[in-house]
Structure formats: C-alpha cells, structure tokens
C-alpha cells in the first residue's frame, strides 16, 4: 500500500514537472524551465477537444491540440465562439482526399516552396515534413501572450527550420514568420512561404463568403460547387514591374489594400497583412476545386525569383529559372481580427478602417465635407512629320491655358474644382523627364499659367501639374542609362513595357523605370521647383506601380522603394497633392487619390463585386474614380459614383484638333469639351446628394436587386436605382436610373 502511494505521488510530481516545461518537443525532448515559465505553465485541461490552453488575454484564449496536427483554436471569452486554423471536419472532405496533397495543405500552418541547386522546384507542407515526423517544438512566451513554433523540415531533400510566432493582442491573433531566424542547414533555397492557408475559409454550402480586395472588392461565396473557377493569385499592390512579363493576356484591377477576410454568418475573421505586404500575394481557392472549402491566404516571398529566356547555339529559346541568393529581411506579419458582430463585408471594412485610424490615418476635416469636381486637361503632344525628307517631331496642341480658363468658367458652380494639367510642361505629354517645372510656349507658357493662377481663387480651383516620378518616357540626357535606371533580376535595364490588346505581345519600348534613389531625388527636386510656382502636383503612377531594383550596388526592394517615394512626396506637404492609383501606402502622403477602381476584375472565382475600397476609405481622404467619359456606360458609372461617394472626374481637351488622333493622345476621342455639356449638370446633382457627407464614414452598403442603399454614419441614406423601371424600397419610390437621399 505504501509503495502504491509513493508511486502515485511520484507520478503526480512527474506530471507537474513535465507540464512546467517551457518547451514541448514532439519527440519528448525537454529543457530546464525557469521559475517564471513554471508558473505560466499551469494550463487548463483539454477543452472540447481543442487542446490545451496556451495563451489568453482579457478577450481571447488560444488552444493548441498537439494530437490534431498542431491545430490552433482561438476562443472568444465572452461569446464562446471559436475559430480554428484547420477545418475540424477535414478528415471527411472527400474532395480533398481525392486531390493529391490537399488534406495535408488543409492541416498545415505553412506551405513552403524551394528549389535545389539545379533549379528544380518543390512545394512541401509543414504537416508532412515537420509535424507528422515530430520534428517541431513549441516555446511559450513568458508573459503568457502566445507561443513560438519551430517547424523543422528535416528530410534530406529539405533541411530548413522556419520559426513562427503566434501571439494574442487585444481581440486579435498576430502570426509572424521569423525570417531573421530561418535556418537553411542544407543546400535548398526557399523562395516563398504561404501562411495558414485555411485559417480564413468557409465550407461549401454554408452561409458566408470570402472578401478579397481585388479592385474595388470582390466576394467569393460558399453557396455551391465552384470547381470550374480558377485559383486567384495576385500580388498585393500589383505585379513587380521589373519582373519579366513576356505576354499580357488580361488587364486586371490591382490589390490596393493588404487585407482579406471571411464572413461566416454569425462571425467574421479579418486578416490584415501588417508587414511583408510589399512582397506578398493573396491566393484564394473556390469551394469544390481542391476541397469542400473556399479559402484565402497570403503567400510571402522569401527570395525573389524570375524567368528569363536564353538562346542556345542553334538559336533555340529556352526558359531558365532565376533566384536571388540574398533573402528578404522583413518578417511577414498577419493580424487576424475576430468578430461576432457586424460580420458582413461592411463590418469587415469597418474593422480595417478602424485599424487605419489607429495607425496614422485621420478623418477628413469639415473643410472637405463637400464634394469637388476633378477635371484632367491634356495640353501638348507631338506628331512625326516629314520635312525635307527627314522625320521631325511637330507639336500638336490639345488644350491651352486660355482653354482651361474658359472651361473652368463654364463649369463654375457651388463646388470646388481640382484642375489637373497633363502635358502642359515643356515637351508635352510623356516627353522629356524634367526635374524642374517649366511650361511650353505652345500652351501659353509661364504667362498663361500665371493668368490661370491669378484666377484660381475666383474659379474656386486647386491647380496641380502631373509629374511622373518613376518612368523616364524619353530622355536623351540619360546618356548612361544603366546609371539612372532600375535593373531586373536578369541584370537587364528595366523597361516600361506596353502590350498589344489584340495579341498580348510585348511592344518594344524606349521608356525605363528609374532607379529608386534617382526617382526619390528627382521628385524632391521637382517639388522644390513646383513650390516656387505655387502649383500643386499630381503624382502619376505613384499608387499604381511598384518595383524592385536589383542593381548589385544599390539594391532596393519594393518596400524600400515605396517608403522612399512616400518620404519624397511628403516634402510637398504645403502644396495640394494627388496620387494616381489607390495603393494604400500613398494615401497618407497626399490630399487626394484619383483613378481608384470602382469595380473588381471580374474573375470567374467571383460571386459579385462590392465597393469594399470605398467603404474603407470614404471619409478618410478625397477619392475619385477614373474619367467618367472613358467609362463603357457613363450613366451606370455615374450612378455607381453616387452610391459610393466616389468623386467625379473627367478628361478634357479644349481644342477639336483632328491631328490628335494620329498622336499618343489618340485615346482622347471623346474628350472635346464642347461635345459633352453635362459636366455641370452631373456635378450639381452629385453635390446636392453628397454635400456634407465627404467626411462622414459609410456605415453600410446594401444591394436589393437593382437598388443600392448606402447608409452613412450620420443617418443619411442614399438610394440608387440601376434598373430600367421605377422601384420601391422602404416605402420610397426610386425612379429608373435615378437616386434619392433621405
């Protein structure tokens, strides 16, 4: 009896000792624990099969089930709702069972792509290569906020260790891949890592959808089998412009916001990419394709890669895989926010907007409460003509400063006008890259600008000249191109390429992307020159394109490039400033973002397009869409602008010059001001509806058949009927192709 009691006591003490360890090894390996770790290790027993409690705060608890593939489950203390990194019924997913390694992907925290010394590429999962083999360990943080899991891919064909940090923060889970602690102890080179591929997912047939920030935003629903749709994979902020693209078969909208989410009926999960976003992709799979789940996740670049085409001795082209030896340094980090209230895409947009407000964004001031009109004037271009047997450039004028004044007087109303001057500087549209501002005599020169500037207050207008900071379209002064331009991974100068709409083939270009250091410096020089003339600046492509410079002496990745350009633009803080394109990193640096997307790309994975971008950004800064007169359906685009509060913009020329059709401005065929006289009418209607609302957040955007209902936080509601017949909603009749504010 005494021996039995002693044995029980011994086993109890042994259990306490084991549970106090700061490390848990899958192969029963232990390390001595400090006193603080012993106190923290008094964890609760398994709860509802979700594992042991490893971390908690005032709002959330984190459980890890070691027996179930290191599944991480987050539990809301107040509601009891739970979110898991692995679908709980994955084992019964017949689609996943029949599609190769999808089951292993579903149960993995990481999917890792790497290559060997012969450039053979492989992708493995943490489930197969680490967890099943027992080559992982878990370390608890002393403050009880979370754990660090080291995944050791120990097979001879892999041999690397990837540590991942999981920590609770308020109502969120922060997951960070520790790039600075990755250990490649073999010969393989990792080039990208996908993080928690099924944390944000929903089962086929269930209520809800994925939210993906493609263009204005798109939803991928769970309602049925969508197996015929393609996997979605796009780079955040658009493709790397120095990466080789032989053929462009589609023209897509970009991902402007580093966020994705799932609305799950009674709950929602929002994933915000806090770091690593400049070098990451958002990937989404439709329900029914490789599993019963639709899922979305981020794939982070660890080493940059590209493809190049080389010719052998017989001039046969072959593609080769290029990979950079050096790795990216920034640790990727994703913040998963959990909610059981406001669980639709409106609530998800609010979650992200609140995040932006906590991280440097501010609400628009009352001075910006009323909507402005945006007019983009095109000034000067060139045409090739024969003179004495020689081809010369002859200037062709589209708009003069006198034309601008005349048109501004015609559209003058009880609203502000933002006047954007494109191609009024010396040389005209997309001509010589100039670090200082001077106006061409053909459009009126400096005298014409002064005349416009003196009338600016009377015409109630802000004036901004377009400046392209990163692309040198034509510049004979750049005699030594390699000193001034960015370099691609294959050591070629990075060209700004265009592609034929008919075939998608690349068109040879003499335009180049500038080295980021040069672009930032030249931007600051231009800002100083513009400040002397007291004119604002509209930065072309600033929020539209981003690239890496692989120059061995001045390497600059996309993150550093964006940050350097943003710092340069901030020196224009005393001038009115605009940026073309909606990439979020530019938004804090300027007063106005234009050419934002108003629809999504329309991929086959999409259930429907939603104005997610507008719901997030309306009230934070001025946003305007692309030129209304370029829209396929002008009236529908106008109604869409009213429904979302997206400011109106038009492209305008003041002269009906037939020669324009033979120049680079041949796309301006419907921009002669005299041919469309409804600018004032449309802007007046827009202002009547949106006066006082530009600095008010959108609370909810809803769709009821042909009618949209936009509710603002101050209680104002705008109804828009996109249909061809009058319709009734909320006991209110909305006329066909019309709108009403309540």
XYZ file of C-alpha atoms in Angstrom, residues 74-521:
448
model
C -8.972 30.925 -30.818
C -11.907 31.222 -28.420
C -13.873 34.377 -27.632
C -14.214 34.510 -23.848
C -17.470 36.456 -23.921
C -19.399 34.574 -26.597
C -17.625 31.222 -26.592
C -17.246 31.389 -30.374
C -14.206 29.612 -31.807
C -12.060 29.932 -34.932
C -9.569 27.224 -35.922
C -6.581 27.169 -38.236
C -7.689 23.774 -39.568
C -11.203 22.806 -40.732
C -12.437 20.478 -37.990
C -14.009 18.054 -40.473
C -11.043 17.910 -42.836
C -10.766 14.122 -42.487
C -14.202 13.637 -44.084
C -13.549 16.007 -47.011
C -13.921 13.644 -49.969
C -12.817 16.281 -52.488
C -9.572 16.920 -50.611
C -8.944 13.201 -50.236
C -9.059 12.797 -53.984
C -6.890 15.789 -54.896
C -3.347 14.828 -54.040
C -1.890 16.639 -51.054
C -4.802 18.954 -50.278
C -5.575 17.159 -46.997
C -2.033 17.891 -45.861
C -2.342 21.511 -47.012
C -5.564 21.864 -45.013
C -3.830 20.697 -41.840
C -0.663 22.764 -42.297
C 0.426 26.106 -40.924
C 2.968 26.566 -43.723
C 3.344 25.667 -47.387
C 6.968 26.149 -48.427
C 8.318 26.406 -51.974
C 12.034 25.899 -52.575
C 14.500 24.792 -55.222
C 17.626 22.693 -55.400
C 20.951 23.601 -56.996
C 19.617 22.519 -60.403
C 16.627 24.886 -60.152
C 14.132 22.063 -59.690
C 11.194 23.484 -57.750
C 9.232 21.795 -54.959
C 6.440 22.671 -52.534
C 6.006 20.901 -49.190
C 3.698 21.307 -46.203
C 4.611 21.677 -42.549
C 2.183 18.839 -41.789
C 4.026 16.225 -43.849
C 7.587 17.483 -43.496
C 7.617 18.512 -39.836
C 4.542 17.761 -37.730
C 3.990 14.146 -38.806
C 7.692 13.483 -38.376
C 7.671 15.006 -34.906
C 10.418 17.474 -35.807
C 8.900 20.578 -34.302
C 8.909 22.256 -30.927
C 6.753 24.804 -29.148
C 8.042 27.532 -26.882
C 5.758 29.598 -24.647
C 6.309 33.327 -24.169
C 6.898 34.335 -20.561
C 4.079 36.871 -20.477
C 1.539 34.217 -21.457
C 0.643 36.002 -24.699
C 1.432 33.149 -27.055
C 3.874 30.622 -28.408
C 6.651 30.194 -30.926
C 6.579 27.036 -33.023
C 9.715 25.945 -34.842
C 8.944 23.759 -37.836
C 11.974 21.671 -38.760
C 11.732 20.315 -42.306
C 14.379 17.719 -41.569
C 14.226 15.382 -44.548
C 17.434 15.253 -46.604
C 15.604 16.732 -49.574
C 14.603 19.801 -47.495
C 16.600 20.671 -44.344
C 15.461 24.048 -43.087
C 13.843 25.386 -39.908
C 11.117 28.040 -40.005
C 10.034 29.617 -36.686
C 6.556 31.164 -36.440
C 5.290 33.376 -33.631
C 1.627 33.171 -32.534
C 0.583 35.873 -30.054
C -2.710 37.267 -28.784
C -3.188 41.022 -28.900
C -6.488 42.501 -27.713
C -9.156 40.907 -29.984
C -6.614 39.583 -32.484
C -4.087 36.860 -33.183
C -0.742 38.058 -34.528
C 1.134 35.495 -36.616
C 4.686 36.318 -37.672
C 7.150 34.294 -39.728
C 10.574 34.969 -38.226
C 12.650 35.447 -41.360
C 15.614 36.535 -39.263
C 15.665 33.129 -37.549
C 15.109 30.840 -40.537
C 17.907 28.287 -40.737
C 18.617 26.633 -44.088
C 21.064 23.982 -42.908
C 21.011 22.076 -46.190
C 21.540 23.131 -49.795
C 17.929 24.016 -50.653
C 16.826 27.610 -51.201
C 13.394 28.709 -50.003
C 11.704 31.249 -52.260
C 8.188 31.635 -50.837
C 6.153 30.665 -47.774
C 2.353 30.501 -47.565
C 0.941 31.200 -44.115
C -2.054 29.430 -42.524
C -3.842 28.590 -45.790
C -7.144 27.534 -44.157
C -7.376 29.989 -41.257
C -9.668 32.179 -43.395
C -12.045 29.757 -45.083
C -15.663 28.628 -45.345
C -17.335 25.334 -46.178
C -19.262 24.746 -49.380
C -22.990 25.069 -48.734
C -22.597 27.207 -45.618
C -23.574 30.838 -45.157
C -20.964 33.433 -45.996
C -18.210 34.426 -48.401
C -14.583 35.440 -48.725
C -13.763 39.141 -49.086
C -10.828 39.872 -51.407
C -9.652 43.452 -52.187
C -9.350 42.906 -55.932
C -10.107 46.301 -57.490
C -12.988 47.815 -55.534
C -13.511 44.439 -53.836
C -14.949 41.038 -54.669
C -16.802 38.293 -52.821
C -16.249 34.544 -53.246
C -19.286 32.759 -51.827
C -19.626 29.353 -50.172
C -23.107 28.559 -51.504
C -22.247 25.862 -54.033
C -19.697 23.942 -56.053
C -17.442 26.388 -57.904
C -14.872 23.822 -59.012
C -14.669 25.138 -62.571
C -13.348 28.500 -61.402
C -9.637 29.223 -61.407
C -7.478 29.821 -58.361
C -6.973 33.532 -57.699
C -3.392 34.722 -57.166
C -2.391 38.366 -57.403
C 0.425 40.374 -55.872
C -0.509 42.995 -53.293
C -0.096 46.473 -54.879
C 0.192 44.938 -58.357
C 2.909 42.921 -60.048
C 6.581 43.802 -59.664
C 7.194 45.955 -62.736
C 10.809 44.831 -63.184
C 9.757 41.188 -63.312
C 9.765 39.712 -66.796
C 6.319 39.534 -68.401
C 6.546 38.177 -71.922
C 2.830 38.348 -72.661
C -0.111 40.138 -71.047
C -3.344 38.391 -71.939
C -5.580 40.111 -69.381
C -5.803 43.577 -67.887
C -6.728 43.239 -64.230
C -7.575 45.575 -61.425
C -4.984 45.667 -58.637
C -4.997 44.769 -54.968
C -4.715 48.170 -53.274
C -5.322 47.116 -49.667
C -3.324 44.470 -47.724
C -6.355 42.786 -46.186
C -8.640 39.807 -46.798
C -11.428 38.219 -44.792
C -14.242 35.722 -44.412
C -17.818 36.466 -43.418
C -19.076 33.290 -41.739
C -22.663 34.173 -40.906
C -22.529 34.579 -37.127
C -18.849 35.512 -37.092
C -16.106 37.046 -39.196
C -12.342 36.880 -39.414
C -10.329 39.729 -40.945
C -6.672 39.229 -41.878
C -4.560 42.392 -42.091
C -1.076 41.997 -43.550
C 0.882 44.277 -41.232
C 4.329 43.622 -42.693
C 5.674 41.774 -45.683
C 2.781 43.130 -47.757
C 5.020 44.712 -50.395
C 6.374 41.280 -51.306
C 3.322 39.071 -50.949
C 0.471 37.539 -52.909
C -3.134 36.984 -51.919
C -4.210 33.496 -53.004
C -7.788 32.176 -52.993
C -9.348 28.850 -53.965
C -13.052 28.395 -54.779
C -15.155 25.847 -52.915
C -15.176 22.480 -54.659
C -11.921 22.886 -56.568
C -9.449 21.117 -54.277
C -11.562 20.754 -51.137
C -15.048 21.457 -49.812
C -13.732 24.789 -48.543
C -13.163 28.142 -50.181
C -10.033 29.607 -48.641
C -7.809 32.675 -48.893
C -4.319 33.314 -47.543
C -1.049 35.177 -48.100
C 1.996 33.806 -49.861
C 5.139 35.683 -48.832
C 8.298 35.988 -50.898
C 11.473 34.916 -49.073
C 13.780 35.060 -52.090
C 12.898 36.875 -55.276
C 12.662 34.857 -58.476
C 12.103 35.451 -62.164
C 12.221 33.671 -65.506
C 14.453 34.598 -68.394
C 14.693 33.373 -71.952
C 18.082 32.383 -73.369
C 19.041 31.129 -76.804
C 21.365 28.184 -77.307
C 23.951 27.855 -80.088
C 21.196 26.913 -82.542
C 19.144 29.962 -81.527
C 16.518 27.837 -79.825
C 14.985 29.747 -76.943
C 14.692 28.124 -73.544
C 13.398 29.472 -70.259
C 15.587 29.458 -67.179
C 14.587 29.946 -63.560
C 16.392 32.756 -61.733
C 16.599 33.029 -57.954
C 18.330 35.684 -55.869
C 20.858 34.391 -53.339
C 20.021 37.008 -50.715
C 16.773 36.810 -48.756
C 14.256 39.482 -47.839
C 14.725 40.792 -44.309
C 11.294 41.977 -43.182
C 9.395 39.445 -41.062
C 5.928 38.873 -42.577
C 3.179 39.501 -40.059
C -0.577 38.949 -40.313
C -3.082 40.239 -37.774
C -6.208 38.054 -37.604
C -9.128 40.031 -36.116
C -12.151 38.109 -34.825
C -15.713 39.369 -34.548
C -19.207 38.129 -33.751
C -20.865 41.482 -34.539
C -21.087 43.302 -37.894
C -19.958 40.159 -39.664
C -20.726 41.112 -43.285
C -18.334 42.917 -45.632
C -19.451 46.278 -44.207
C -18.341 45.230 -40.737
C -15.092 43.840 -42.139
C -14.461 47.184 -43.884
C -15.055 48.981 -40.566
C -12.567 46.682 -38.850
C -9.903 47.632 -41.368
C -10.854 51.333 -41.320
C -10.547 51.384 -37.522
C -7.145 49.757 -37.889
C -6.084 52.556 -40.257
C -7.336 55.198 -37.817
C -5.165 53.658 -35.106
C -2.182 53.684 -37.453
C -1.833 57.240 -38.688
C -4.919 57.935 -40.792
C -7.242 60.767 -39.825
C -10.793 61.641 -40.677
C -11.268 64.357 -43.317
C -11.799 67.829 -41.882
C -15.081 69.717 -42.127
C -13.462 71.880 -44.830
C -13.588 68.838 -47.095
C -17.184 67.874 -46.289
C -18.499 68.907 -49.716
C -17.549 67.062 -52.924
C -15.183 68.525 -55.505
C -15.151 68.087 -59.292
C -11.981 66.809 -60.969
C -11.003 67.899 -64.485
C -7.891 66.470 -66.132
C -6.749 68.652 -69.044
C -4.343 67.376 -71.708
C -2.088 70.090 -73.122
C 0.501 69.194 -75.705
C 1.824 66.205 -77.624
C 3.925 65.558 -80.740
C 3.444 64.022 -84.154
C 6.024 62.691 -86.595
C 6.046 64.608 -89.884
C 8.339 64.702 -92.895
C 10.386 67.839 -93.504
C 12.823 67.939 -96.438
C 12.970 64.175 -96.363
C 13.635 63.993 -92.634
C 11.158 62.870 -89.954
C 10.773 65.512 -87.283
C 8.629 65.967 -84.182
C 5.937 68.601 -84.597
C 3.996 69.875 -81.611
C 0.234 69.380 -81.563
C -1.824 71.394 -79.082
C -4.861 69.852 -77.409
C -5.533 72.491 -74.739
C -4.041 75.895 -73.892
C -4.166 77.748 -70.591
C -6.788 80.065 -72.125
C -8.885 76.987 -72.919
C -8.568 75.839 -69.308
C -9.768 79.206 -68.006
C -12.692 79.232 -70.446
C -13.841 75.743 -69.443
C -13.428 76.402 -65.715
C -15.613 79.492 -66.072
C -18.231 77.373 -67.853
C -18.363 74.667 -65.158
C -18.129 77.053 -62.212
C -20.648 76.273 -59.502
C -21.112 75.920 -55.775
C -18.303 73.369 -55.566
C -14.527 73.222 -55.706
C -12.744 72.093 -58.879
C -9.439 70.243 -58.903
C -7.645 71.189 -62.124
C -5.103 68.589 -63.271
C -2.686 69.714 -66.002
C -1.193 66.845 -68.001
C 1.356 67.625 -70.702
C 1.470 71.394 -70.211
C 5.138 71.283 -69.221
C 7.943 71.642 -71.740
C 7.818 68.921 -74.388
C 4.277 67.928 -73.523
C 2.654 64.575 -72.807
C 5.071 61.823 -71.709
C 8.078 63.614 -73.129
C 11.460 64.523 -71.674
C 11.912 63.662 -67.994
C 12.487 67.012 -66.323
C 13.472 67.603 -62.725
C 12.224 71.193 -62.842
C 8.921 72.624 -63.993
C 8.544 74.922 -66.970
C 5.524 75.380 -69.235
C 5.607 75.030 -73.006
C 5.024 78.141 -75.078
C 2.555 76.282 -77.312
C 0.046 76.054 -74.440
C 0.670 79.600 -73.219
C 3.961 79.329 -71.375
C 4.617 80.828 -67.979
C 2.431 83.820 -68.814
C -0.544 81.562 -69.475
C -0.011 79.723 -66.208
C 0.222 82.982 -64.224
C -3.049 84.105 -65.760
C -4.704 80.838 -64.670
C -3.106 81.004 -61.244
C -4.383 84.539 -60.649
C -7.919 83.375 -61.419
C -7.692 80.260 -59.241
C -9.463 81.765 -56.234
C -12.178 83.324 -58.388
C -12.710 79.981 -60.162
C -12.612 78.076 -56.846
C -9.979 75.666 -58.104
C -6.865 73.835 -56.953
C -4.253 73.509 -59.700
C -1.919 70.529 -59.970
C 0.534 69.560 -62.681
C 1.098 65.892 -63.482
C 4.577 64.602 -62.651
C 5.710 61.058 -63.412
C 8.263 60.231 -60.686
C 9.370 56.736 -61.699
C 9.240 56.402 -65.508
C 11.534 58.132 -67.994
C 9.478 58.048 -71.195
C 12.009 59.941 -73.297
C 15.260 61.376 -72.041
C 18.290 61.776 -74.276
C 20.141 63.358 -71.357
C 20.280 59.911 -69.759
C 23.319 59.031 -71.868
C 24.452 56.379 -69.408
C 21.147 54.599 -68.930
C 22.480 51.985 -66.516
C 23.427 54.704 -64.021
C 19.893 56.043 -63.808
C 17.530 53.141 -64.365
C 16.409 50.164 -62.325
C 17.785 46.703 -63.065
C 15.828 43.466 -63.348
C 16.935 40.174 -61.800
C 18.485 39.077 -65.098
C 20.653 42.233 -64.987
C 18.795 43.982 -67.808
C 17.690 47.603 -67.642
C 14.072 47.672 -66.532
C 11.884 48.907 -69.363
C 8.389 50.311 -69.082
C 6.595 47.989 -71.475
C 3.204 48.162 -73.098
C 1.320 45.225 -74.599
C -0.861 44.855 -77.687
C -4.534 44.492 -76.819
C -5.101 42.086 -79.713
C -2.338 39.553 -79.003
C -0.944 40.472 -75.609
C 2.553 40.609 -77.120
C 5.113 42.996 -75.683
C 5.706 46.237 -77.610
C 9.332 47.355 -77.690
C 9.765 50.424 -75.536
C 12.384 53.118 -75.034
C 10.910 54.079 -71.669
C 12.636 52.980 -68.473
C 11.910 52.652 -64.782
C 14.211 54.921 -62.815
C 16.444 53.642 -60.060
C 14.505 54.319 -56.820
C 17.272 56.504 -55.378
C 17.217 58.684 -58.504
C 13.418 58.797 -58.615
C 13.186 59.970 -54.995
C 15.832 62.656 -55.514
